[in-house]
CSV table of C-alpha atoms in Angstrom, one decimal:
chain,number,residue,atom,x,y,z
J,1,UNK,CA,-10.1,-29.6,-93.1
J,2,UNK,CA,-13.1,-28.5,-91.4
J,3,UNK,CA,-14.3,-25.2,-91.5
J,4,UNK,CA,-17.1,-22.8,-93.4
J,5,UNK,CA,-17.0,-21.4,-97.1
J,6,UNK,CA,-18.6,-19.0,-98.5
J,7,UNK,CA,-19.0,-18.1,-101.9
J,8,UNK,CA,-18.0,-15.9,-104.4
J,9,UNK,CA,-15.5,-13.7,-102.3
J,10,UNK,CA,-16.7,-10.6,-104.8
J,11,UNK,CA,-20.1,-10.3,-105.8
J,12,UNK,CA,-21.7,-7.5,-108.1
J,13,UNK,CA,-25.3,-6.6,-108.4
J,14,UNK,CA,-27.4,-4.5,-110.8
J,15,UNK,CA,-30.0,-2.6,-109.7
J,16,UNK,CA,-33.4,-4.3,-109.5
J,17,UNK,CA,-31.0,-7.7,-109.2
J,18,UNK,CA,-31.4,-10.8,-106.8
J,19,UNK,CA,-28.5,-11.8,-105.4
J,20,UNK,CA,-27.5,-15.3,-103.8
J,21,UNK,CA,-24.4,-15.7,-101.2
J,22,UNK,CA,-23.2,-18.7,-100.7
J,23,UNK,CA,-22.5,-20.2,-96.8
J,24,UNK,CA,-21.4,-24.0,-96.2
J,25,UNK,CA,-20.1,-25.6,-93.5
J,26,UNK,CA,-18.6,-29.1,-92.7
J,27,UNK,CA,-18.4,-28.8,-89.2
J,28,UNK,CA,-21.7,-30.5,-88.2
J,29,UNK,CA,-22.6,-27.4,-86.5
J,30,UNK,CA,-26.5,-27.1,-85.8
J,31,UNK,CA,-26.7,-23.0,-85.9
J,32,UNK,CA,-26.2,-21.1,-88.5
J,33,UNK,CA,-26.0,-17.0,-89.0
J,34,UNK,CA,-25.6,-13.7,-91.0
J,35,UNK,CA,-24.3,-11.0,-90.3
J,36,UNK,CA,-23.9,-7.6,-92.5
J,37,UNK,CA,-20.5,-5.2,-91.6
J,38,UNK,CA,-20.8,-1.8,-92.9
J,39,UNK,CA,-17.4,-0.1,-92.9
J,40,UNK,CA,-16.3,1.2,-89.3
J,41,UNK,CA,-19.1,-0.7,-87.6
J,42,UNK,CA,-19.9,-3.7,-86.0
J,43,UNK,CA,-21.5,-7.1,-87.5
J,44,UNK,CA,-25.2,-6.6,-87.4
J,45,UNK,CA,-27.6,-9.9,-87.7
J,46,UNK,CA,-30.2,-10.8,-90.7
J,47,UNK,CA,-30.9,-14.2,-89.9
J,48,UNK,CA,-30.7,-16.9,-88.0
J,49,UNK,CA,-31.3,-20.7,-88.7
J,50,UNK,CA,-31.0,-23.5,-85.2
J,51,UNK,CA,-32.4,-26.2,-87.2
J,52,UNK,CA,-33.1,-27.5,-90.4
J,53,UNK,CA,-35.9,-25.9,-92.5
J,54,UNK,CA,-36.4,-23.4,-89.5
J,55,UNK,CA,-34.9,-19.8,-89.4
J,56,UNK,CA,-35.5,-16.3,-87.8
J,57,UNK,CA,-35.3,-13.1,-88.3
J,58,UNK,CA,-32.5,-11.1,-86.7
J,59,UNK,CA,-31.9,-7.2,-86.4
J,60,UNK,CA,-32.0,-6.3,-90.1
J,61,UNK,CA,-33.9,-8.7,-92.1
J,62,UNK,CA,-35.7,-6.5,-94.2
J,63,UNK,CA,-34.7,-6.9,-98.1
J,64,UNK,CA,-33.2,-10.7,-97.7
J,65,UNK,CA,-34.1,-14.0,-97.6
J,66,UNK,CA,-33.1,-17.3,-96.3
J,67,UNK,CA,-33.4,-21.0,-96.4
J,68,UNK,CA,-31.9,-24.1,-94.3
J,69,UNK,CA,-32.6,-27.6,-96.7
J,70,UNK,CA,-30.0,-29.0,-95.5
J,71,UNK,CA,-27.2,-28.5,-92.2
J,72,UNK,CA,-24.4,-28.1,-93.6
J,73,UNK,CA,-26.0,-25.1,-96.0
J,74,UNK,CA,-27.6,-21.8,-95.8
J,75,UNK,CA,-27.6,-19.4,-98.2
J,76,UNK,CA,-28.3,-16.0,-98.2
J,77,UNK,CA,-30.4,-13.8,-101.1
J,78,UNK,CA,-29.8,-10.5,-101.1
J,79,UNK,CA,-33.7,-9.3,-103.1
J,80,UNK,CA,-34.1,-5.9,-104.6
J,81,UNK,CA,-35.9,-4.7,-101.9
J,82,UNK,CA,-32.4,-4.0,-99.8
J,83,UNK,CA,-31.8,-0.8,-101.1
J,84,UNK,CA,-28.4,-0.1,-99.5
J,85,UNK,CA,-26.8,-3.7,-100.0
J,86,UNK,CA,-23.4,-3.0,-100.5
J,87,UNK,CA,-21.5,-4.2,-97.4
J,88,UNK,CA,-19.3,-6.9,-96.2
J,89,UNK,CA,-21.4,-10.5,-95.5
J,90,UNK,CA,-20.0,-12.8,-93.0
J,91,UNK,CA,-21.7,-16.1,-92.3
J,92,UNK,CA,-21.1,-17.7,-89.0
J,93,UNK,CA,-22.3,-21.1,-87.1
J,94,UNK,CA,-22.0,-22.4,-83.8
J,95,UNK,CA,-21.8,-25.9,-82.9
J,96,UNK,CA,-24.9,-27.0,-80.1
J,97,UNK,CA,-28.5,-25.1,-80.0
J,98,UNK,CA,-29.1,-27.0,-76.7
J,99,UNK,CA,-25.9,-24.7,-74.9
J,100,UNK,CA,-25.6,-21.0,-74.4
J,101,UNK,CA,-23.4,-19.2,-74.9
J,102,UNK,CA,-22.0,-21.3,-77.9
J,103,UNK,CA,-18.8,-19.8,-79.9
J,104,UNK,CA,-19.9,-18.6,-83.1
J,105,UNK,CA,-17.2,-19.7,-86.1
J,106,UNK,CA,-17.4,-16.8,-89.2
J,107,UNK,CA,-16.6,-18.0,-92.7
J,108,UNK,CA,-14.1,-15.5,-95.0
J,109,UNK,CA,-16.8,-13.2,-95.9
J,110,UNK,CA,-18.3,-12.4,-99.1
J,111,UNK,CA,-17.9,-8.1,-100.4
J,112,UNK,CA,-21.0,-7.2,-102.4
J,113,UNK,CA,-20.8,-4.3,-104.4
J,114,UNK,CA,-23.7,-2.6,-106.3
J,115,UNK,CA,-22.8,-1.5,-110.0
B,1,UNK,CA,-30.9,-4.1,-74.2
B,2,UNK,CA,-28.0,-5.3,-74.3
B,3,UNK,CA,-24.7,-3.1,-75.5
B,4,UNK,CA,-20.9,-3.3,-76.2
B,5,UNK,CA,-18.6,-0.5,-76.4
B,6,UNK,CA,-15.5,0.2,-77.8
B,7,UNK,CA,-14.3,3.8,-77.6
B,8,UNK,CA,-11.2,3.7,-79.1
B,9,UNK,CA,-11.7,3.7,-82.6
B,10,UNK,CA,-8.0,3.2,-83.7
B,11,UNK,CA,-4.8,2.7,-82.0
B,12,UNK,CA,-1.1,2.6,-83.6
B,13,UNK,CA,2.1,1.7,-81.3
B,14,UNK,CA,5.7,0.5,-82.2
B,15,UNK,CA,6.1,-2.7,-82.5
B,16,UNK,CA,7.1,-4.4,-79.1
B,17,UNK,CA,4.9,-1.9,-76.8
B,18,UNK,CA,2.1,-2.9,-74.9
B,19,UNK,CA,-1.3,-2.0,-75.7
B,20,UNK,CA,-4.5,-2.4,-74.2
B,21,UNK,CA,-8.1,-3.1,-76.1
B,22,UNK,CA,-11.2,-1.5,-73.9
B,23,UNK,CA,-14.3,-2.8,-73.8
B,24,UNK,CA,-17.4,-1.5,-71.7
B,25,UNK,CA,-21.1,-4.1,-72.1
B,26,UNK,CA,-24.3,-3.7,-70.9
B,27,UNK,CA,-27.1,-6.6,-69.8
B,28,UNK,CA,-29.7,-6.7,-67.7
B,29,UNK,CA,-28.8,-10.6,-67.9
B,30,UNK,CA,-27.2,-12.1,-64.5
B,31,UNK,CA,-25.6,-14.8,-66.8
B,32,UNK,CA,-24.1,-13.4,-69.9
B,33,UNK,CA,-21.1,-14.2,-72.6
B,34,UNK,CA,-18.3,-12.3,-73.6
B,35,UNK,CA,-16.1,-13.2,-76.4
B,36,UNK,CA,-13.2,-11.0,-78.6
B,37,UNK,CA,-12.7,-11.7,-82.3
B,38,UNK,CA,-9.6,-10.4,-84.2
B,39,UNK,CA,-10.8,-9.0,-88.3
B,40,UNK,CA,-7.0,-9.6,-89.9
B,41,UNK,CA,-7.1,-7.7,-93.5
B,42,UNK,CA,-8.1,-10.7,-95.2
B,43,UNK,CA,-11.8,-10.4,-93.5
B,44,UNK,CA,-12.4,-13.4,-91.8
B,45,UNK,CA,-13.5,-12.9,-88.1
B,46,UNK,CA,-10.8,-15.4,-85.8
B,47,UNK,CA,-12.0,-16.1,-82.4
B,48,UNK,CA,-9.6,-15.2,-79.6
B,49,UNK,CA,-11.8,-15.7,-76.4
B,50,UNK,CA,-15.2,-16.7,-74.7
B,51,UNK,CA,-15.7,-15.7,-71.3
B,52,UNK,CA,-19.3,-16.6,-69.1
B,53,UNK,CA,-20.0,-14.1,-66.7
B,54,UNK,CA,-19.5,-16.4,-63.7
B,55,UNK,CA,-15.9,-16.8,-64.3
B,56,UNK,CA,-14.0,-13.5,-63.4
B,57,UNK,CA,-10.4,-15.3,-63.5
B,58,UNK,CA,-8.2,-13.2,-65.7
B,59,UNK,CA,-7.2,-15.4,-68.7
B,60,UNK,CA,-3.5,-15.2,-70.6
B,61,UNK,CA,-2.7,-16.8,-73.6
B,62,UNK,CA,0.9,-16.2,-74.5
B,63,UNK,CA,1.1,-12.6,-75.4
B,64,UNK,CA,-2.3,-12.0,-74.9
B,65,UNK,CA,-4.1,-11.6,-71.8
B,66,UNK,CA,-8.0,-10.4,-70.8
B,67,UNK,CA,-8.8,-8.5,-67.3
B,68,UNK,CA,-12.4,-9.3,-66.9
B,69,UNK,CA,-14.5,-6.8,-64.0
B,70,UNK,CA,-18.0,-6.8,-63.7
B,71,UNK,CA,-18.1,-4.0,-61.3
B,72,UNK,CA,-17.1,-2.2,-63.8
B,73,UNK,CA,-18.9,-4.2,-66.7
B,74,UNK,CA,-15.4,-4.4,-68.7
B,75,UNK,CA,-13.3,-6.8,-70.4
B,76,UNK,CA,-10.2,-5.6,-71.2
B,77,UNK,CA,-7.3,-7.2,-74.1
B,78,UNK,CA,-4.1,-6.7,-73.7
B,79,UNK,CA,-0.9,-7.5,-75.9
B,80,UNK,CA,2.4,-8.0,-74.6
B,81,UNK,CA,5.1,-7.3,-76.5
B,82,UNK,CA,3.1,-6.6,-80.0
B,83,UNK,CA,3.8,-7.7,-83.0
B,84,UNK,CA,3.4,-6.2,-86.9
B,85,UNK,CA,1.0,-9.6,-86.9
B,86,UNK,CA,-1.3,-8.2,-84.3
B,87,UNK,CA,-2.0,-5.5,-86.4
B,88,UNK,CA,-5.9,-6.1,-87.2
B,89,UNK,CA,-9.5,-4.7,-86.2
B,90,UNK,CA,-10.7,-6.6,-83.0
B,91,UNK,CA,-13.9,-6.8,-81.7
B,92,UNK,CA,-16.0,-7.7,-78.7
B,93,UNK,CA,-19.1,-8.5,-78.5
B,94,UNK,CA,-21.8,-10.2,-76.0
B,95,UNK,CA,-24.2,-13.0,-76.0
B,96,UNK,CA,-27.3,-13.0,-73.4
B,97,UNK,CA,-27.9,-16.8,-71.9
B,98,UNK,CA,-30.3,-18.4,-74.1
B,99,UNK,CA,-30.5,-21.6,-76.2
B,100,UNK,CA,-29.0,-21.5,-79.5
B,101,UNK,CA,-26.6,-18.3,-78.8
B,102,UNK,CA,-29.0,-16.8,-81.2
B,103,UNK,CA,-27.3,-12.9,-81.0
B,104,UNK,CA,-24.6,-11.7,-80.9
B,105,UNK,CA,-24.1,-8.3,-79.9
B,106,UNK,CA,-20.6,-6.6,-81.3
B,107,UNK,CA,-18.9,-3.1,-80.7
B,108,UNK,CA,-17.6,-1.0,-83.9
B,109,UNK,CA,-14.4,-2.3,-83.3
B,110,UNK,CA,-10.6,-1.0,-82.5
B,111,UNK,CA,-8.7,-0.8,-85.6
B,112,UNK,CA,-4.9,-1.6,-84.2
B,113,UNK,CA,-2.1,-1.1,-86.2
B,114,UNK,CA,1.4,-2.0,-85.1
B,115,UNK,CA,4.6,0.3,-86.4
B,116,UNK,CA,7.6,-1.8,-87.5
């Protein structure tokens, strides 16, 4: 079945820890996102990737870190720098860069807790 | 900049009543995406709907039904007939026209619960 993963569903992290979140797709999708939910708010962006070994930056990019090597993959690092990282991660990708308005597909999420 | 708002923070009714999801957006964009995701306990975000702002047709699926206005910059969900399985947060959010879709805007959400 096609469809996006992300891995593990629970994550824990130590202070002064780099984290790694897991997001992979099988739907051939070109786009690929991040998004951070904080608990009774909306999904806020921290990155962005249209293409392979390209990404940007989105609203809250500060403390993480990104890379696209290959489509179907792009995993998050959460660094110690984010110093409020506990939150809810969803990973998302649409299917065409070259049409807007393209529906955005979210993976099950991954809940990172700080210890 | 653009903007989506959801007042209603949470909402319970008994099973079988109708209920009806607000959402207000602001764009400065003439062209413009709207789309409503339901967050089920499990997490996961499940689309429901993508509507472009050229299309003001009201749209039912089953149970569910949108009443899009942009005079009034609001598109509205509505469940007929709800169901204990409808109970969920549900979001909409907004996408400017632009390759890649790169932003999503979302609101904070309406936390709906259904009473058996």
């Amino acid at each position: 079945d096609g469809g996006i993963t992300q891995s593990p569903k629970y994550l824990f992290r130590k202070e002064g820890q780099n984290v790694t979140l897991s997001c992979e797709q099988n739907l051939n999708h070109d786009a690929m996102y991040w998004y951070r939910q904080d608990p009774g708010q909306g999904l806020r962006l921290i990155y962005y990737s249209q293409i392979v070994n390209d990404f940007q930056k989105g609203d809250i990019a500060e403390g993480y870190s990104v890379s696209r090597e290959k489509k179907e993959s792009f995993p998050l690092t959460v660094t110690s720098a984010q110093k409020n990282p506990t939150a809810f991660y969803l990973c998302a990708s649409s299917q065409d860069v070259m049409v807007a308005g393209e529906t955005q597909y979210f993976g099950p999420g991954t809940r990172l807790l700080v210890l | 900049a653009q903007k989506v708002t959801q007042a209603q923070t949470e909402i319970s009714v008994v099973e079988k009543e109708d209920v009806t999801l607000d959402c207000v957006y602001e764009t400065r964009d003439t062209t413009y995406y709207l789309f409503w995701y339901k967050q089920p306990p499990s997490g996961e975000l499940v689309f429901l709907i993508r509507r472009n702002s050229f299309d003001e047709q009201n749209e039912i699926s089953g149970r569910y039904s949108w009443n899009f206005q942009k005079s009034t910059s609001s598109f509205n969900f509505t469940i007929t007939a709800s169901q204990v399985v409808d109970s969920a947060v549900y979001f909409c959010a907004l996408s400017e026209a632009g390759f890649g879709n790169e932003k999503l805007t979302f609101g904070t959400g309406t936390r709906l619960t259904i009473i058996p």
